[in-house]
Tab-separated table of C-alpha atoms and ligand atoms in Angstrom:
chain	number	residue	atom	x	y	z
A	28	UNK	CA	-17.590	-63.477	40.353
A	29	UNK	CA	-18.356	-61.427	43.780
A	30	UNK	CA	-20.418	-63.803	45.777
A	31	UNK	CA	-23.489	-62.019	47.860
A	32	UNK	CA	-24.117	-62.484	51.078
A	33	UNK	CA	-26.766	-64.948	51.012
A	34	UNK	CA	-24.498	-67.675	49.008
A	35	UNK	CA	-25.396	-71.450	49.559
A	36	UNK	CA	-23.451	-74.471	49.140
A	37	UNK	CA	-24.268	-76.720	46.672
A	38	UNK	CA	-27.067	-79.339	48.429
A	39	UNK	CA	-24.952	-82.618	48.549
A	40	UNK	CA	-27.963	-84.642	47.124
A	41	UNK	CA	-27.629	-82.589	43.579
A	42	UNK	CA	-23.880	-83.052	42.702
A	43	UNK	CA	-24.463	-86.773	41.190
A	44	UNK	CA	-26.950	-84.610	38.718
A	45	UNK	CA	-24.577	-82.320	38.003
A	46	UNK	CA	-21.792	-84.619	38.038
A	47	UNK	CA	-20.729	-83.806	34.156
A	48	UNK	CA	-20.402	-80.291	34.621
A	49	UNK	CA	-18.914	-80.749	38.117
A	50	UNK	CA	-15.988	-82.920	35.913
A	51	UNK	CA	-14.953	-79.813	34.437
A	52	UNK	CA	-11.697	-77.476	35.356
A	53	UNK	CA	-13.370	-74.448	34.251
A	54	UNK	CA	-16.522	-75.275	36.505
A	55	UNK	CA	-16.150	-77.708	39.282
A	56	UNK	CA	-17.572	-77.691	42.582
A	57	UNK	CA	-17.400	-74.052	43.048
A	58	UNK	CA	-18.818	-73.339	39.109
A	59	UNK	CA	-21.928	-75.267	39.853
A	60	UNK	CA	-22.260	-73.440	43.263
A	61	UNK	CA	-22.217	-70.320	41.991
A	62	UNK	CA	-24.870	-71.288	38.970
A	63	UNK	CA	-27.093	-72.701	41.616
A	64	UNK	CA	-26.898	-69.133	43.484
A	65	UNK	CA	-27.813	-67.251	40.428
A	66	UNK	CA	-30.381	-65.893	38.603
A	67	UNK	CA	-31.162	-65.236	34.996
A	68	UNK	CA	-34.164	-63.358	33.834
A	69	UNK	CA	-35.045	-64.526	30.351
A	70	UNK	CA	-37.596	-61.993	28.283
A	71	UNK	CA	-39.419	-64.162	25.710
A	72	UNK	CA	-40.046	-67.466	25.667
A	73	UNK	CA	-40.399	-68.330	21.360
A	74	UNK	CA	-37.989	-69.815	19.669
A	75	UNK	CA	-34.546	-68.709	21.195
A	76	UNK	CA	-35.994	-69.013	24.827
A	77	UNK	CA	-37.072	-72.418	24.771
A	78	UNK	CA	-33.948	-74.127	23.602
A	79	UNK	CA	-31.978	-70.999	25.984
A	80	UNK	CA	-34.736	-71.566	29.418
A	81	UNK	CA	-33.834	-75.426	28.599
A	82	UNK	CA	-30.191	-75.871	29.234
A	83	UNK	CA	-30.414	-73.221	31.787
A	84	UNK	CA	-32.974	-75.033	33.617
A	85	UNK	CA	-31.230	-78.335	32.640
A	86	UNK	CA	-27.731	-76.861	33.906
A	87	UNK	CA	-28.626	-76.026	37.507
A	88	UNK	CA	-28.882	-72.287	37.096
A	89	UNK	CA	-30.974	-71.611	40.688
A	90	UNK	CA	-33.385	-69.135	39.897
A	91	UNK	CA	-34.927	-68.202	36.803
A	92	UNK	CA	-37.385	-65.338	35.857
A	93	UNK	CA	-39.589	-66.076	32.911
A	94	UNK	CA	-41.299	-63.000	31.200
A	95	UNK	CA	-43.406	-63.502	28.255
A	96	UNK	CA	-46.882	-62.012	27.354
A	97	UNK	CA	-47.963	-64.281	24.904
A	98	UNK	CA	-50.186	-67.258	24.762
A	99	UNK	CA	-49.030	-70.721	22.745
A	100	UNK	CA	-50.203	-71.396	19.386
A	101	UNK	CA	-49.877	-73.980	17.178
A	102	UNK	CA	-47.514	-72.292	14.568
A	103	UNK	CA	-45.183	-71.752	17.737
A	104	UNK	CA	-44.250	-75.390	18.177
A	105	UNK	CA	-42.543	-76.068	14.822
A	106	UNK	CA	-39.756	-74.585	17.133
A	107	UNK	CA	-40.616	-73.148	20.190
A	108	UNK	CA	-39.328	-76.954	22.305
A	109	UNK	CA	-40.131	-76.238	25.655
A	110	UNK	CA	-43.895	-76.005	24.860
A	111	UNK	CA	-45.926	-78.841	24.012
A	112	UNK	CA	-49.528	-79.463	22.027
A	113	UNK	CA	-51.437	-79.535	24.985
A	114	UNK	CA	-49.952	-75.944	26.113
A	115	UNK	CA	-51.598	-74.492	23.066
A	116	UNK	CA	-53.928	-71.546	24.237
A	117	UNK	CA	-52.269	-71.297	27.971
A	118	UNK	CA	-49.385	-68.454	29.073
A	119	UNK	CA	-46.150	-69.380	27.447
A	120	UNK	CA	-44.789	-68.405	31.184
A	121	UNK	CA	-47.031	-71.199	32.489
A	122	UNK	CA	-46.524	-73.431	29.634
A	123	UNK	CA	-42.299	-72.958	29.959
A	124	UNK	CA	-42.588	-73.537	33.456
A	125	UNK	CA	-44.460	-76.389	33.580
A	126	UNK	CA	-41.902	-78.391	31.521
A	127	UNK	CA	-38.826	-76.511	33.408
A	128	UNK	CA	-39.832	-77.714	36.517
A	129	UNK	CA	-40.336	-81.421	34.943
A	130	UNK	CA	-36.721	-81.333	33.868
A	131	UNK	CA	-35.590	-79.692	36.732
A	132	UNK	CA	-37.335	-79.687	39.949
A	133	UNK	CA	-34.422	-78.350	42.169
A	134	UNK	CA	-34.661	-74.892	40.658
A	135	UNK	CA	-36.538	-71.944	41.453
A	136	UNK	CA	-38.945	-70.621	38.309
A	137	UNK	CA	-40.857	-67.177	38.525
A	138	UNK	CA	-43.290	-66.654	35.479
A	139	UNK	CA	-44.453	-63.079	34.973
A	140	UNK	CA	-46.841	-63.074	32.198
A	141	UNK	CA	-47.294	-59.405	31.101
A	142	UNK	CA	-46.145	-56.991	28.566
A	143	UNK	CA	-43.637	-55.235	31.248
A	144	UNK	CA	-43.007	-51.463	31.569
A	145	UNK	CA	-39.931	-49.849	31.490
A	146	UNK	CA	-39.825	-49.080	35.094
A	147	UNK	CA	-40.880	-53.000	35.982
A	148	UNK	CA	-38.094	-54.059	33.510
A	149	UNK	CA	-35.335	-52.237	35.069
A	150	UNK	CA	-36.661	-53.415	38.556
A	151	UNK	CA	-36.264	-57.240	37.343
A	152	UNK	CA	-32.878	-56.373	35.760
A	153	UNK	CA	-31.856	-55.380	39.072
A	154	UNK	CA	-32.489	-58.502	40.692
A	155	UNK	CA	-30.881	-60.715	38.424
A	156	UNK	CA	-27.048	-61.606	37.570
A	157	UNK	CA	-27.498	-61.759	33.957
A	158	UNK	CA	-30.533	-60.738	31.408
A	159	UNK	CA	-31.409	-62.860	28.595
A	160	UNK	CA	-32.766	-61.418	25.377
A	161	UNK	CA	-34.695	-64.167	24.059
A	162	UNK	CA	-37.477	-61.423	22.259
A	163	UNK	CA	-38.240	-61.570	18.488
A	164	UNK	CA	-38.540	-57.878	17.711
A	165	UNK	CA	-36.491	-54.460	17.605
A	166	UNK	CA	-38.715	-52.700	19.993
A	167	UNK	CA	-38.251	-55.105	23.098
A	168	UNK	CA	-34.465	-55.305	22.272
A	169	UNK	CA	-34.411	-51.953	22.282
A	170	UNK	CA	-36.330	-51.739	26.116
A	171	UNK	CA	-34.306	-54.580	27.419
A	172	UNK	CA	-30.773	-53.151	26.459
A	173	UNK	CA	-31.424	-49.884	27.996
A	174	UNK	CA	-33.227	-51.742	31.358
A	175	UNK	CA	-29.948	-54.003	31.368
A	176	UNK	CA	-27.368	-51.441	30.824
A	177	UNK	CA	-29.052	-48.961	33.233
A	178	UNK	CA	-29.185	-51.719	36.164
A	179	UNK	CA	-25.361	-52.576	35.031
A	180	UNK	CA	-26.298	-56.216	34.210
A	181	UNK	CA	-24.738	-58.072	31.547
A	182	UNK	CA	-26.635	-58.563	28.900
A	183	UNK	CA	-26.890	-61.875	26.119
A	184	UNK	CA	-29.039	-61.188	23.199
A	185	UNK	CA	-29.284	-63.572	20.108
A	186	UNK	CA	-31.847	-63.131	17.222
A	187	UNK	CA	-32.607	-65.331	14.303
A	188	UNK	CA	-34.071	-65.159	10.910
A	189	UNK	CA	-34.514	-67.575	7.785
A	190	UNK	CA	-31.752	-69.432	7.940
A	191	UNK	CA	-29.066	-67.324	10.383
A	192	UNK	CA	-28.590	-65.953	13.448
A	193	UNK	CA	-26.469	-63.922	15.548
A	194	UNK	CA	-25.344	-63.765	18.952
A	195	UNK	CA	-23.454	-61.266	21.681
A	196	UNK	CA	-22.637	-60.134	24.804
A	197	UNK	CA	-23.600	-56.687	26.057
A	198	UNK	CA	-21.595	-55.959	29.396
A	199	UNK	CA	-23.603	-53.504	31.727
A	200	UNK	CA	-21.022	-53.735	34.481
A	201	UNK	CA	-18.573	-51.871	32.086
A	202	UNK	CA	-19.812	-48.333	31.419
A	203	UNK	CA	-17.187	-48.726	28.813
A	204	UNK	CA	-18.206	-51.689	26.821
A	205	UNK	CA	-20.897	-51.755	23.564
A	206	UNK	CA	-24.556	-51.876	24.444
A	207	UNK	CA	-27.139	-53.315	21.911
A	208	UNK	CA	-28.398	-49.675	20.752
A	209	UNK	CA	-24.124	-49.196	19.594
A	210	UNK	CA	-24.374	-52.074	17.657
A	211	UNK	CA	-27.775	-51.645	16.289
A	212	UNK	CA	-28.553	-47.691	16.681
A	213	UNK	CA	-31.832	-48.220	14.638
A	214	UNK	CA	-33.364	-51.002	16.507
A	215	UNK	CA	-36.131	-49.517	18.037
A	216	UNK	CA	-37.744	-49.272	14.440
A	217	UNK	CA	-38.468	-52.856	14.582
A	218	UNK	CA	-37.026	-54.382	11.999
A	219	UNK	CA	-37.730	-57.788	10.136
A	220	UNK	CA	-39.616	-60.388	12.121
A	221	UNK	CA	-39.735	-64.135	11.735
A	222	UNK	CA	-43.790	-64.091	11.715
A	223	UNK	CA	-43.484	-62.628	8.071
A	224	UNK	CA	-39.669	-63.788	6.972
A	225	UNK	CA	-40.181	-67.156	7.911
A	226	UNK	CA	-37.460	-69.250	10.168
A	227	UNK	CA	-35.628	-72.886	10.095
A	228	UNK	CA	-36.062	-74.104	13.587
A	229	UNK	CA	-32.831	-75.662	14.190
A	230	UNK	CA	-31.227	-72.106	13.463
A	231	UNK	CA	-33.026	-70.420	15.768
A	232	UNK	CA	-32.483	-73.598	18.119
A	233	UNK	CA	-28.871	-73.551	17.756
A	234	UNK	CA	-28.987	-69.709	18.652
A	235	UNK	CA	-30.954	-70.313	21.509
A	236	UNK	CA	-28.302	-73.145	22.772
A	237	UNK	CA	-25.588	-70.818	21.733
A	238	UNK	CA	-27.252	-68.041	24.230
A	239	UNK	CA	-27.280	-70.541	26.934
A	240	UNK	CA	-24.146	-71.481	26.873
A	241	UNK	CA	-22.787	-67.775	26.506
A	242	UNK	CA	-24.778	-67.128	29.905
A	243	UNK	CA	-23.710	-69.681	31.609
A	244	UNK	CA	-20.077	-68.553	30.905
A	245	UNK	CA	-20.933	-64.914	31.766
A	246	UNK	CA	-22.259	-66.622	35.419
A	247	UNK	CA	-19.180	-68.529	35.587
A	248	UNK	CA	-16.718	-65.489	34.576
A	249	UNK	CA	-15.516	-66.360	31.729
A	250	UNK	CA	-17.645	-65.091	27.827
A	251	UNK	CA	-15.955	-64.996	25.175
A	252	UNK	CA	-18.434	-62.698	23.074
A	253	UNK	CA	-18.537	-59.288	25.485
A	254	UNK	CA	-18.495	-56.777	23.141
A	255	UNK	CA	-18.245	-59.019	19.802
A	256	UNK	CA	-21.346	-60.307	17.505
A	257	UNK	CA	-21.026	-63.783	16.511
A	258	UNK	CA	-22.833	-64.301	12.722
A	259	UNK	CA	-24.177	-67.857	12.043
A	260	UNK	CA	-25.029	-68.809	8.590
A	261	UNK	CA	-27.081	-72.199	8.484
A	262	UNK	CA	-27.153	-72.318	5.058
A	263	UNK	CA	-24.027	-72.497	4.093
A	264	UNK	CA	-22.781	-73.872	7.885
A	265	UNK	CA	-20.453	-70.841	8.242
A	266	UNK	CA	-19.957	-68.470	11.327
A	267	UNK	CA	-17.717	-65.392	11.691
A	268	UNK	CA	-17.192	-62.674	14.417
A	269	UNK	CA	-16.262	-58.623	14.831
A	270	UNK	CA	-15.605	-56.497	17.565
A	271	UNK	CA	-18.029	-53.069	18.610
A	272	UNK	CA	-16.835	-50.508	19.771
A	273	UNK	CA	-18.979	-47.816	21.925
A	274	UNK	CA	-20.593	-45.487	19.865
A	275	UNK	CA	-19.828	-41.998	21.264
A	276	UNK	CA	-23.578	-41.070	20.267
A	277	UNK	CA	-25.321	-43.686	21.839
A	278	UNK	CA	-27.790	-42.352	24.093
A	279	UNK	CA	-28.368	-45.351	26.658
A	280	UNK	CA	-24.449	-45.386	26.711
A	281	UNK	CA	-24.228	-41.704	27.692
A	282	UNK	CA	-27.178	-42.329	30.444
A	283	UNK	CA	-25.571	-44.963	32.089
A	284	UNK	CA	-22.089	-42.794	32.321
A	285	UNK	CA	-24.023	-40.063	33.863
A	286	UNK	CA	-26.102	-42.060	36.384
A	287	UNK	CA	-22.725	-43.770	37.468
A	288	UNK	CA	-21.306	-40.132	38.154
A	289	UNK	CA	-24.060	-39.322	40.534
B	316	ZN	ZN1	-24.548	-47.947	23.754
């Protein structure tokens, strides 16, 4: 991973906290350096977000952007872990930071709650090393793929419903890779949601902790899902995987081609 300019060492006092991830060959000293320089912006804060913002937060990742519009309510914390009964009724930004920053006080945790425009989505894209999808609906995938593809971020999006999931990686920095709208070229119609489906928490938990640990290899250099969907069946404890492949009629594809030519 290209390190910026502004790239701190690891503060001495923090690699005893760290010390099981520091153990690691794939992550070491210079892994945990790097996720303590970065920054993920995570949209959505339900179900996959909590269990995602979580080991994130838990993990050392340095900065992370919270964007949510919603307020807690009780049928939110059958699942939704990182908020708590007395959170019902405030920001789930607030709420999600609050018990971020109790597990993890050496990290930096921006909470923007607001539904976010296009042009304020792209901005925060921009700013970050890696966008997570943690949003419940076809209309904000939709808005987030094209913001994280336009800004060339990668890009991890899960979703879960009843009792699966799936997961993948949507590479930005490769005008050449899959976006979400190639996989899913009807998204922006909505689709099924878990308010009326109905969803088994630990599916959409496991997701979640799936998505965090796919970002945390994207940080580190090394995902295995860019450009593949991972299917999780909780039911029957299954999983399988395909490739994409770019779909030569994707619009958001074809915009990002031509902004790179200019
Ligand atoms: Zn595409």
């Amino acid at each position: 991973m290209q390190q910026p300019h502004n790239f701190k060492p690891l503060d001495e006092t923090l690699t005893n906290r760290y010390d099981r991830q520091i153990r690691l060959a794939q992550i070491g000293l210079a892994g945990q350096t790097t996720l303590a320089n970065s920054h993920a912006l995570i949209v959505g804060l339900g179900g996959l977000g909590s269990p995602a913002s979580l080991y994130l937060a838990a993990a050392g990742v340095g900065q992370l952007t919270l964007v949510d519009f919603d307020v807690v309510e009780e049928t939110n914390l059958q699942r939704q872990i990182v908020h708590r009964q007395q959170t019902v009724g405030m920001s789930k930004v607030e709420s999600a930071k609050q018990t971020l920053a109790a597990v993890n006080p050496h990290i930096t945790i921006n909470a923007i709650n607001a539904f976010l425009s296009p042009e304020k989505l792209f901005e925060l894209c921009q700013q970050a090393d890696v966008v997570v999808d943690c949003t419940d609906n076809g209309f904000s995938r939709t808005a987030i793929n094209e913001a994280a593809m336009m800004a060339g971020k990668p890009l991890v999006s899960a979703a879960a419903i009843r009792w699966e999931g799936q997961l993948s990686v949507f590479d930005g920095r490769d005008l050449n890779a899959p976006c979400y709208l190639c996989f899913d070229p009807h998204a922006n119609q909505g689709g099924e949601t878990c308010d009326a489906q109905g969803i088994v928490a630990p599916v959409v938990g496991t997701l979640g902790v799936m998505q965090a640990l796919e970002t945390l290899k994207v940080l580190l250099g090394n995902a295995s899902l860019i450009g593949e969907v991972l299917l999780f069946d909780g039911l029957s404890m299954s999983q399988r995987r395909f490739k994409l492949t770019q779909d030569p009629d994707c619009p958001v594809c074809a915009a990002r081609k031509q902004r790179n030519n200019h």
